[in-house]
Tab-separated table of C-alpha atoms in Angstrom:
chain	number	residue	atom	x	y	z
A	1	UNK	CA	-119.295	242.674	58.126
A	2	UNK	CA	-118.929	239.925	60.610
A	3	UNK	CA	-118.636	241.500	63.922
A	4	UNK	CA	-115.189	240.950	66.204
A	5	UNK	CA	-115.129	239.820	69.569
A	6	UNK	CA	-114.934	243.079	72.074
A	7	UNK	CA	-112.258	242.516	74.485
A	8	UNK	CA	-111.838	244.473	77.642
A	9	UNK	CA	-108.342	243.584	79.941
A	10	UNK	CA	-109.264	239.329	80.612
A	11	UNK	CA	-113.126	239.835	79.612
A	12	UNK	CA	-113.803	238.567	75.986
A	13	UNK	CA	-117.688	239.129	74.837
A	14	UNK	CA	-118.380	237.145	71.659
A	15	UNK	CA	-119.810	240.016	70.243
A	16	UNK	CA	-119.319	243.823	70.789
A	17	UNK	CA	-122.211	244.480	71.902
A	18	UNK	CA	-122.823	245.899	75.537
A	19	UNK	CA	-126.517	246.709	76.728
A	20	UNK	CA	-127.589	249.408	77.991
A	21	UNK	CA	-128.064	249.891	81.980
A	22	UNK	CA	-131.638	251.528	82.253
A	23	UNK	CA	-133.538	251.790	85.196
A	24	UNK	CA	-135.999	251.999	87.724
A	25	UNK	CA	-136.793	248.145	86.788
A	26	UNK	CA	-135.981	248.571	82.979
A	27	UNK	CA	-132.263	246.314	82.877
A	28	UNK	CA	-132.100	244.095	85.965
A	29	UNK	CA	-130.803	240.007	85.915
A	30	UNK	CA	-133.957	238.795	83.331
A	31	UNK	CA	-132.852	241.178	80.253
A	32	UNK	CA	-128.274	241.343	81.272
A	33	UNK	CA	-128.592	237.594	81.499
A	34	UNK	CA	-130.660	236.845	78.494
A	35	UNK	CA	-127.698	238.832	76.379
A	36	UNK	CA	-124.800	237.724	78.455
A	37	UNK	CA	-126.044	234.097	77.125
A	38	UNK	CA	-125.783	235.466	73.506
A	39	UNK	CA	-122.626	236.496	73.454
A	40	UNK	CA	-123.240	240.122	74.066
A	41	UNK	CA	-122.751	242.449	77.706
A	42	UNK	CA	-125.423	242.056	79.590
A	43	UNK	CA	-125.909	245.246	82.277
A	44	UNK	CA	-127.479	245.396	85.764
A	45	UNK	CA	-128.924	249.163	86.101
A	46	UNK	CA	-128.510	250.408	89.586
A	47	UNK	CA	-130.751	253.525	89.959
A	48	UNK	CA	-133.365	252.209	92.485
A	49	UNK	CA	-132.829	248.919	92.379
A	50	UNK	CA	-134.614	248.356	95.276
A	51	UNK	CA	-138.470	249.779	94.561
A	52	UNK	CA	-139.902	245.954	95.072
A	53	UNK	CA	-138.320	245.511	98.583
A	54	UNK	CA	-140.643	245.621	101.059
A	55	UNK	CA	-138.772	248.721	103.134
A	56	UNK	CA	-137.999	250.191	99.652
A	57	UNK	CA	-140.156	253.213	101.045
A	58	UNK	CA	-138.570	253.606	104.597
A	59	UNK	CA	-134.956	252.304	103.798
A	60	UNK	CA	-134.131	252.617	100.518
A	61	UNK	CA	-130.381	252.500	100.740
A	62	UNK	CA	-130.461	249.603	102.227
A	63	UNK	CA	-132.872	248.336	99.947
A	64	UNK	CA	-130.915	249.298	97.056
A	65	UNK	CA	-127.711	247.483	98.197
A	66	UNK	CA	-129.845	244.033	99.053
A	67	UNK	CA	-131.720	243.970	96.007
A	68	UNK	CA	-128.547	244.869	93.510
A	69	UNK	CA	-127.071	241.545	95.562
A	70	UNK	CA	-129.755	239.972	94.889
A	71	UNK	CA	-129.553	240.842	91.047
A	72	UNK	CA	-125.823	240.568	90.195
A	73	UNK	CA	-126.445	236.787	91.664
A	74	UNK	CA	-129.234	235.904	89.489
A	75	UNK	CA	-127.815	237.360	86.495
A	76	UNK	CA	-124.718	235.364	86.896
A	77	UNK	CA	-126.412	232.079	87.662
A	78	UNK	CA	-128.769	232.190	84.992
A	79	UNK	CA	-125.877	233.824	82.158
A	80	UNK	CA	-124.113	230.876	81.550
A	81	UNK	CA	-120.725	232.150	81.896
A	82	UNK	CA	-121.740	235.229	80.538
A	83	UNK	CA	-120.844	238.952	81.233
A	84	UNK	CA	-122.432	240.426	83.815
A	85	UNK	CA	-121.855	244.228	84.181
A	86	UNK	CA	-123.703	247.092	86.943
A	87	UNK	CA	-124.533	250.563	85.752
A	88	UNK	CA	-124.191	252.956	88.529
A	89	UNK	CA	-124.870	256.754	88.255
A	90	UNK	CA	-122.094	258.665	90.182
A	91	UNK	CA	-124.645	261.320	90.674
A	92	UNK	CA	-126.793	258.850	93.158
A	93	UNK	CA	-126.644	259.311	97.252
A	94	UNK	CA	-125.918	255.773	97.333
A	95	UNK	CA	-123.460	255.272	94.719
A	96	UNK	CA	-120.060	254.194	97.081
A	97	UNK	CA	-122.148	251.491	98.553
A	98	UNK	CA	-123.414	250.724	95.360
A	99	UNK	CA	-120.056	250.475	93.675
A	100	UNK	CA	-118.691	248.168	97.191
A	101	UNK	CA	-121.500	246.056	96.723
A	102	UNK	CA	-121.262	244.858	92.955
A	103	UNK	CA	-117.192	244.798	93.830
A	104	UNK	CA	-118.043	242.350	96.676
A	105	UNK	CA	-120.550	240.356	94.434
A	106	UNK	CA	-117.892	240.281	91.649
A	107	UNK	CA	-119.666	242.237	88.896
A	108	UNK	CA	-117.780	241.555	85.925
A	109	UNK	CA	-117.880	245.465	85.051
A	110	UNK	CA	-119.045	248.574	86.646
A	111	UNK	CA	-120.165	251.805	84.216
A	112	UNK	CA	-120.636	255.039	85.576
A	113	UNK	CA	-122.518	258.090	84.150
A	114	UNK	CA	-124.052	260.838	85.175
A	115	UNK	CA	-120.942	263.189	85.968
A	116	UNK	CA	-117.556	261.950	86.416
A	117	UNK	CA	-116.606	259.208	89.268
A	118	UNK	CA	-113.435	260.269	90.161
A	119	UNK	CA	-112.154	257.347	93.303
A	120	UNK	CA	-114.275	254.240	91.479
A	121	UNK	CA	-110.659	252.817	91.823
A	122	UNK	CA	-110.791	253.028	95.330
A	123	UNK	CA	-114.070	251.745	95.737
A	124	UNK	CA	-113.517	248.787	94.022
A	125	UNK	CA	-110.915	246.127	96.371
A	126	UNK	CA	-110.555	243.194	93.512
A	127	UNK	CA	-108.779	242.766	90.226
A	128	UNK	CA	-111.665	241.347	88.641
A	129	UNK	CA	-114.260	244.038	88.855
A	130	UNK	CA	-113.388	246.398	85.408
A	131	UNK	CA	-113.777	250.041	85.201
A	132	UNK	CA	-115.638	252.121	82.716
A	133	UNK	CA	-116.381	255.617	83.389
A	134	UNK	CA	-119.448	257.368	80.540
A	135	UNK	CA	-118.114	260.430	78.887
A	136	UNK	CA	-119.742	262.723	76.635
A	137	UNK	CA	-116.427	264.596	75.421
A	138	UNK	CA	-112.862	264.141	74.295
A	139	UNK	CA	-111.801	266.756	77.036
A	140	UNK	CA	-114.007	264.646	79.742
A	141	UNK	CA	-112.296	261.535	78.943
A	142	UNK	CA	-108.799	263.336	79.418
A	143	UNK	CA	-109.765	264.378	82.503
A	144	UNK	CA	-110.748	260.824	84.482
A	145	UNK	CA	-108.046	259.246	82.444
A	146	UNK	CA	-105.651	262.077	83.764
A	147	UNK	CA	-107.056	261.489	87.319
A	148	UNK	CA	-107.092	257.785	87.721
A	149	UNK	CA	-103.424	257.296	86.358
A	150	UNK	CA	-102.526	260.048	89.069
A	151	UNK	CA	-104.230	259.188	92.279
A	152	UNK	CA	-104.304	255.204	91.589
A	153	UNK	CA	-102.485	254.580	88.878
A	154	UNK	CA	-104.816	253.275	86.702
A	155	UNK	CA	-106.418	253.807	83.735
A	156	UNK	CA	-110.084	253.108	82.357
A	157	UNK	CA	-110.387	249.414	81.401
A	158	UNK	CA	-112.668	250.852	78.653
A	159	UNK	CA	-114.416	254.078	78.008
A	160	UNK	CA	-118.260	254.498	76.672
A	161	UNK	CA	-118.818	257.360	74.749
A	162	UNK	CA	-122.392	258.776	75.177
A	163	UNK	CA	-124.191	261.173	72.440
A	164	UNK	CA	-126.840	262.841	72.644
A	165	UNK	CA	-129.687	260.094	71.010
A	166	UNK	CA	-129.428	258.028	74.044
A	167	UNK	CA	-132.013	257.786	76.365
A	168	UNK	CA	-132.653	258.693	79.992
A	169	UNK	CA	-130.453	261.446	81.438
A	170	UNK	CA	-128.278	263.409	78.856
A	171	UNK	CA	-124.647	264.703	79.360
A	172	UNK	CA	-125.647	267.494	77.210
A	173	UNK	CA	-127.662	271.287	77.788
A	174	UNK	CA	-130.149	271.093	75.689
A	175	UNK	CA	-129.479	272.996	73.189
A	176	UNK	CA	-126.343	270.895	72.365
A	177	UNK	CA	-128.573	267.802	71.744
A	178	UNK	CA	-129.388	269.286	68.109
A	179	UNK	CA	-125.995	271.103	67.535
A	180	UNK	CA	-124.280	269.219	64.383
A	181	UNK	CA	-120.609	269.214	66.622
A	182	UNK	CA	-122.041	267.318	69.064
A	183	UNK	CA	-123.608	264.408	67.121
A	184	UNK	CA	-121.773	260.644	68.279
A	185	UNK	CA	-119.337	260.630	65.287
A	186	UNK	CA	-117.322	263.891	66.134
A	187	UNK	CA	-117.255	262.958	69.649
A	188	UNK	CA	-115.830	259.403	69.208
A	189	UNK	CA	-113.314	260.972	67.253
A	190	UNK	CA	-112.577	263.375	69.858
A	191	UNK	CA	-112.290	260.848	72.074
A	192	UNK	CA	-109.947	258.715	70.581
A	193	UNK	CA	-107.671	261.323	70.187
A	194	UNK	CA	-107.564	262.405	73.511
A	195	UNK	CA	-107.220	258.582	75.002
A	196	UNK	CA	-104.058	257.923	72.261
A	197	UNK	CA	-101.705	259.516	74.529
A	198	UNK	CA	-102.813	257.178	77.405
A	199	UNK	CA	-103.116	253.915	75.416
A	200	UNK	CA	-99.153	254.421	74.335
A	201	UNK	CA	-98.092	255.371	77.454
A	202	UNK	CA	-99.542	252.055	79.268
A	203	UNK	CA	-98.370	249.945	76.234
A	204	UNK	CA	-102.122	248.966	75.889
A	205	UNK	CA	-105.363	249.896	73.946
A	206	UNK	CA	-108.726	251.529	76.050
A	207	UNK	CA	-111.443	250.122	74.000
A	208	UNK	CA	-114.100	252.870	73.247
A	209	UNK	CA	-117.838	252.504	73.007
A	210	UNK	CA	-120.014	254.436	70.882
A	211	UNK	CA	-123.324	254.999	72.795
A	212	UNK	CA	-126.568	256.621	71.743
A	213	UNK	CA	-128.355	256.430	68.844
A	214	UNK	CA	-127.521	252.800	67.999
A	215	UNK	CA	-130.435	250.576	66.516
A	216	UNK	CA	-129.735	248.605	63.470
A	217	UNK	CA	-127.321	246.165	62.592
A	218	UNK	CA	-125.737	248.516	60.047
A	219	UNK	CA	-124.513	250.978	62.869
A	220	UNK	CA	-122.751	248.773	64.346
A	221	UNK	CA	-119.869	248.128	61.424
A	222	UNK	CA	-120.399	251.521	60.962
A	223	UNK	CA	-118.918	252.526	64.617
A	224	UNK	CA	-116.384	249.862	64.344
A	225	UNK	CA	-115.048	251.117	61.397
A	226	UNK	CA	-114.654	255.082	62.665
A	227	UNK	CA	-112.624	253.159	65.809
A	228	UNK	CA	-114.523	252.317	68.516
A	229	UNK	CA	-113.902	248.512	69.738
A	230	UNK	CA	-118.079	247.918	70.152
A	231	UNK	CA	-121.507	249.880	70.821
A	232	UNK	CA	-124.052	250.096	73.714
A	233	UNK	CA	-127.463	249.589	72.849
A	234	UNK	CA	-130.593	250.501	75.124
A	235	UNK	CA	-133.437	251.446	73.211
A	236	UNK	CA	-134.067	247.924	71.004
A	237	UNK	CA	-133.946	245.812	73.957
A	238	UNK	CA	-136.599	247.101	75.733
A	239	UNK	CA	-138.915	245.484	72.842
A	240	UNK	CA	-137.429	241.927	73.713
A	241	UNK	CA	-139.248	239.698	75.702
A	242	UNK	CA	-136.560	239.235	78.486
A	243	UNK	CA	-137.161	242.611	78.820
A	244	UNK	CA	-137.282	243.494	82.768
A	245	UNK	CA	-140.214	246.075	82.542
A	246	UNK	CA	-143.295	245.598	82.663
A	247	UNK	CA	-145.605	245.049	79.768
A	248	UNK	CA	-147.272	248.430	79.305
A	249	UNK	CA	-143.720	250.262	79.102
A	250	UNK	CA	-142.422	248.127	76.433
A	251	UNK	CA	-146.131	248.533	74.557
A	252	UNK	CA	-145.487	252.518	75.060
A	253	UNK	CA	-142.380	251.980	72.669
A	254	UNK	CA	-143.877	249.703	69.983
A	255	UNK	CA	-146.686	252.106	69.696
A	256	UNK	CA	-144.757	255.587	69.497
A	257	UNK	CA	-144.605	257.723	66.934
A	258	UNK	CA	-141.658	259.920	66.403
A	259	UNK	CA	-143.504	262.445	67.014
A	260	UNK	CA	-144.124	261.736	70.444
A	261	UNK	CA	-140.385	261.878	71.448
A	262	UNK	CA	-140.045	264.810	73.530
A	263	UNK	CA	-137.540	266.490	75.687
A	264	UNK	CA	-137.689	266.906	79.413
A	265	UNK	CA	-135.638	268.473	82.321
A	266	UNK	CA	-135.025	266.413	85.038
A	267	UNK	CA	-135.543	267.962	88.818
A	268	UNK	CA	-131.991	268.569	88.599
A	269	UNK	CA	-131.700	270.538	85.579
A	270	UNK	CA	-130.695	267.808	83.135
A	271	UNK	CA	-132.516	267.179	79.654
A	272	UNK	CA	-133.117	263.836	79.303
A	273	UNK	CA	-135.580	262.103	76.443
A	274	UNK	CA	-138.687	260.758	77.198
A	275	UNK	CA	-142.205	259.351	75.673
A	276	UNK	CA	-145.065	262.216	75.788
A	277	UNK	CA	-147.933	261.246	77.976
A	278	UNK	CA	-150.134	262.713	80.471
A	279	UNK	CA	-147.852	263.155	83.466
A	280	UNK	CA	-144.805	264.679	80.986
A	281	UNK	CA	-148.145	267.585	80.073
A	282	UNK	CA	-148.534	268.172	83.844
A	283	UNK	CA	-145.202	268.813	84.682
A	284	UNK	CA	-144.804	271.167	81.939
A	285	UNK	CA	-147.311	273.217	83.153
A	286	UNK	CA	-147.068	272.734	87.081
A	287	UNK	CA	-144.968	271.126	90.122
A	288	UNK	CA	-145.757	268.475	91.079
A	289	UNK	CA	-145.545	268.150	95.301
A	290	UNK	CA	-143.461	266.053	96.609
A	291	UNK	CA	-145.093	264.012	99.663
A	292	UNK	CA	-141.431	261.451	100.020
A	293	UNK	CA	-137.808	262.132	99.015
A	294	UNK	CA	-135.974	259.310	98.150
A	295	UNK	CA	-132.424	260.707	98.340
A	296	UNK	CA	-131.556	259.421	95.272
A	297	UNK	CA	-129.859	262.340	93.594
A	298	UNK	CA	-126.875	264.452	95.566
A	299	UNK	CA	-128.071	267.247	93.754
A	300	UNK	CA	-131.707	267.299	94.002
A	301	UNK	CA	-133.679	269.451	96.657
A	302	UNK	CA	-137.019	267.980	97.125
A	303	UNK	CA	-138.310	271.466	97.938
A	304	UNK	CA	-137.509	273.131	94.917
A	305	UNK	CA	-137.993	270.163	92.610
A	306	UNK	CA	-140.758	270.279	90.233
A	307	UNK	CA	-140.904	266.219	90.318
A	308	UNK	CA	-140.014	263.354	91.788
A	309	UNK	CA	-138.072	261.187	88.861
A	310	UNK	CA	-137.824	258.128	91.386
A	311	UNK	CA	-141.592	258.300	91.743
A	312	UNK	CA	-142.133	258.616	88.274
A	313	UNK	CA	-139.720	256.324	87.189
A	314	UNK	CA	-141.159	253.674	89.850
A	315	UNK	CA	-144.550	254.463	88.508
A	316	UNK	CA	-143.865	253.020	84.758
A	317	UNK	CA	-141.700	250.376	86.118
A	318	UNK	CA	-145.326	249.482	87.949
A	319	UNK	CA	-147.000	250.212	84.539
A	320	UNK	CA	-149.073	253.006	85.648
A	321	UNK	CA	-148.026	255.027	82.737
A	322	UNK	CA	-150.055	258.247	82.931
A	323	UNK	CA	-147.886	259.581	86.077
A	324	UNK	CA	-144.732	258.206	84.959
A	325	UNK	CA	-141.892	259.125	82.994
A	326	UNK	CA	-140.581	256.867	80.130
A	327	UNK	CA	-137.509	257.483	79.426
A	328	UNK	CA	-136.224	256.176	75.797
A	329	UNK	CA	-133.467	256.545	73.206
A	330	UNK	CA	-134.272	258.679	69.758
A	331	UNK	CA	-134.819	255.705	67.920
A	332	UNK	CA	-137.597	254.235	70.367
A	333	UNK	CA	-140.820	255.136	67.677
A	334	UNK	CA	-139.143	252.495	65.065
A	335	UNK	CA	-139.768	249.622	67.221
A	336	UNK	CA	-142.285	247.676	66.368
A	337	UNK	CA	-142.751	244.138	68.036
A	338	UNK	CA	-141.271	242.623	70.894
A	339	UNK	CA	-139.199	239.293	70.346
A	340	UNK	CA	-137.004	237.246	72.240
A	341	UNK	CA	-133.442	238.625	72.826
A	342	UNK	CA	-131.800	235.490	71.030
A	343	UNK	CA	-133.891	236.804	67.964
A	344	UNK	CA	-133.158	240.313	68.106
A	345	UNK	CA	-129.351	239.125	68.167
A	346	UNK	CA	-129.584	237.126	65.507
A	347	UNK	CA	-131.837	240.025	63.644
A	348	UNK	CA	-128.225	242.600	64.902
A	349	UNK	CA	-126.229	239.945	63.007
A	350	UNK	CA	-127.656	239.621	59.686
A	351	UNK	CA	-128.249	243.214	59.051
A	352	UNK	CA	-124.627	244.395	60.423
A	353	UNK	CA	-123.505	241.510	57.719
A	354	UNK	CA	-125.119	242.819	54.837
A	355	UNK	CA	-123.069	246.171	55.316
C-alpha cells in the first residue's frame, strides 16, 4: 500500500506517520527534526526538558520552560519546513506553562496524555498551534470532545488513540494491559464511533491515531485500513541514529530480549513498561529514599513514593543505566541495529508497500 498524506486542519505531513514524544532526553529537536525532514511528525517530549540546564536542580520549572524554547527553535530551524509537534503530560506541575510556552514558540502541534487536559484551548492564544488530546477509550474521547465544544467551542484537531503496547506510562490498570477488549483494534473502533457524532456535527473529519504497538511497515496499512488517518510510533526510533538519548539507552533496546520486558508501577500508581535491570530489581523489593523532589507529577507525594521516576528517568538519559528506568514500547526486544532515521523511513515504506 502506498501510504496517504495525514492531514490535520492546514498541517499536511507527507506521510502519516507521527513520532512518538518520549522523555527525559529520549525525543527532543535532534530525533522530531530528523523525521519532520522525512516527511513524517516529528515530536518534542516535554517531561523534564530541562535536566541539562545548569539550575535544572534548584529551578526546574523554569528550566523546563527555557530549555523546551530552546528545543521547539532548533527543531524548526533544522526541519526544513517540517512538522514540529510538543508532547506535554497534563499530569505534570508545570504543564500550563508548558503548553503557553510551545503556543508562544509556535509549535506546530501540542499532544497531551497522561489524564485528560480539559482548558488546552485556553492555554493556547494562536490559530496555528493544533490540539490533540491522548485517549485510551471511546468513552474518554467523548468526554474532551464533549468538553471542548462546550466551554470553547472547539473540537480536537485530531485525536491519538493509545493501547496498551506503548511505552512509558500506560492509560490502563494493569490488569487491562493483557485483557483481549482492550487490545488497539477494539479501541480505535470504539473511538471512531464515539467521535462520528462530532465530525458530522462540525461538517469536518477528527483524524484518529492508532498508538502503541506499532513497529513494522505492515501495521501501518493495517491501521489505515480499520480507519484511523495515521499511527504514532515510539519504540523503532529510539534505534535511529538521530536518536536524542544517549548511546547506552538505545544499546539497552538492540540488546533486549523479550523476555526482559517487564511491567512497573510508577510512584503514582500507574503501570507503565520498562527494560529489566538492576534498579527495576531494587525497587521491587524496597523504596528507594528520596533526597530531592522535582515536582514533576501533581499527584506524586515524595514521602510516600517508592521512587523518584525524574531521577531515574534523568539517570538513563545520562546513561547510567543500572539506577535508571527505561521505559520502552512491547516491541522494543525486536530491534536490532540502529540506522539513520532517513533509512528507517525508507525501511517503513517498503514493507507497508508490500502489504
Amino acid at each position: 500500500m502506498k501510504l496517504p498524506s495525514l492531514i490535520i486542519g492546514n498541517l499536511k505531513a507527507k506521510l502519516p506517520i507521527i513520532q512518538g514524544g518520549m522523555g527525559i532526553g529520549i525525543s527532543l529537536s535532534g530525533l522530531a527534526s530528523a523525521v519532520a525532514r522525512e516527511g513524517g511528525i516529528g515530536i518534542i517530549s516535554g517531561v523534564g526538558i530541562g535536566f541539562r540546564e545548569s539550575d535544572f536542580s534548584v529551578n526546574s520549572k523554569e528550566a523546563n520552560i527555557r530549555a523546551l524554547k530552546k528545543e521547539i527553535v532548533k527543531a524548526k530551524t533544522l526541519s526544513s519546513n517540517g512538522i514540529i509537534g510538543v508532547n506535554i503530560l497534563t499530569a505534570s506541575n508545570e504543564y500550563e506553562e508548558l503548553v503557553t510556552t510551545a503556543s508562544q514558540c509556535e509549535a506546530d502541534l501540542i499532544i497531551c496524555g497522561a489524564g485528560l487536559p480539559t482548558n488546552l484551548p485556553a492555554l493556547v492564544k494562536n490559530k496555528i498551534t493544533k490540539l490533540i488530546p491522548i485517549v485510551s477509550s471511546g468513552k474518554a474521547a467523548s468526554i474532551i470532545t464533549k468538553l471542548w465544544k462546550r466551554k470553547y467551542n472547539y473540537i480536537p484537531d485530531a485525536l491519538i488513540v493509545e493501547g496498551p503496547k506503548a511505552g512509558g506510562h500506560l492509560g490502563f490498570s494493569k490488569e487491562d494491559l493483557f485483557r483481549e477488549d482492550k487490545k488497539l483494534e477494539n479501541i480505535l473502533e470504539e473511538v471512531i464511533k464515539a467521535i462520528k457524532p462530532f465530525e458530522e456535527e462540525a461538517k469536518r473529519s477528527i483524524p484518529i491515531i492508532a498508538a502503541g504497538g506499532i513497529f513494522h511497515g505492515s501495521d501501518i496499512p493495517k491501521f489505515l485500513k480499520l480507519g484511523a488517518s495515521g499511527v504514532q510510533m515510539g519504540t523503532r526510533f529510539v534505534a535511529t541514529e538521530e536518536c536524542d538519548a544517549h548511546i547506552k539507552f538505545k544499546r539497552a533496546y538492540i540488546n533486549s530480549k523479550k523476555e526482559d520486558l517487564d511491567i512497573v508501577i510508577s510512584p503514582v500508581g500507574m503501570p507503565g513498561r520498562a527494560i529489566k535491570n538492576s534498579f527495576i530489581n531494587s525497587i521491587k523489593n524496597e523504596n528507594l529514599p528520596i533526597d530531592k523532589c522535582y515536582r514533576c507529577l501533581s499527584h506524586c507525594n515524595p514521602k510516600t513514593a517508592p521512587y523518584c521516576i525524574s531521577k531515574a528517568l534523568i539517570n538513563s538519559a545520562n546513561g547510567n543505566l543500572d539506577e535508571g528506568l527505561i521505559f520502552c514500547g512491547e516491541n522494543a526486544y525486536r530491534l536490532k541495529e540502529i540506522v539513520p532515521v532517513k533509512d528507517l523511513i525508507q525501511t517503513l515504506l517498503i514493507e507497508a508497500e508490500e502489504n
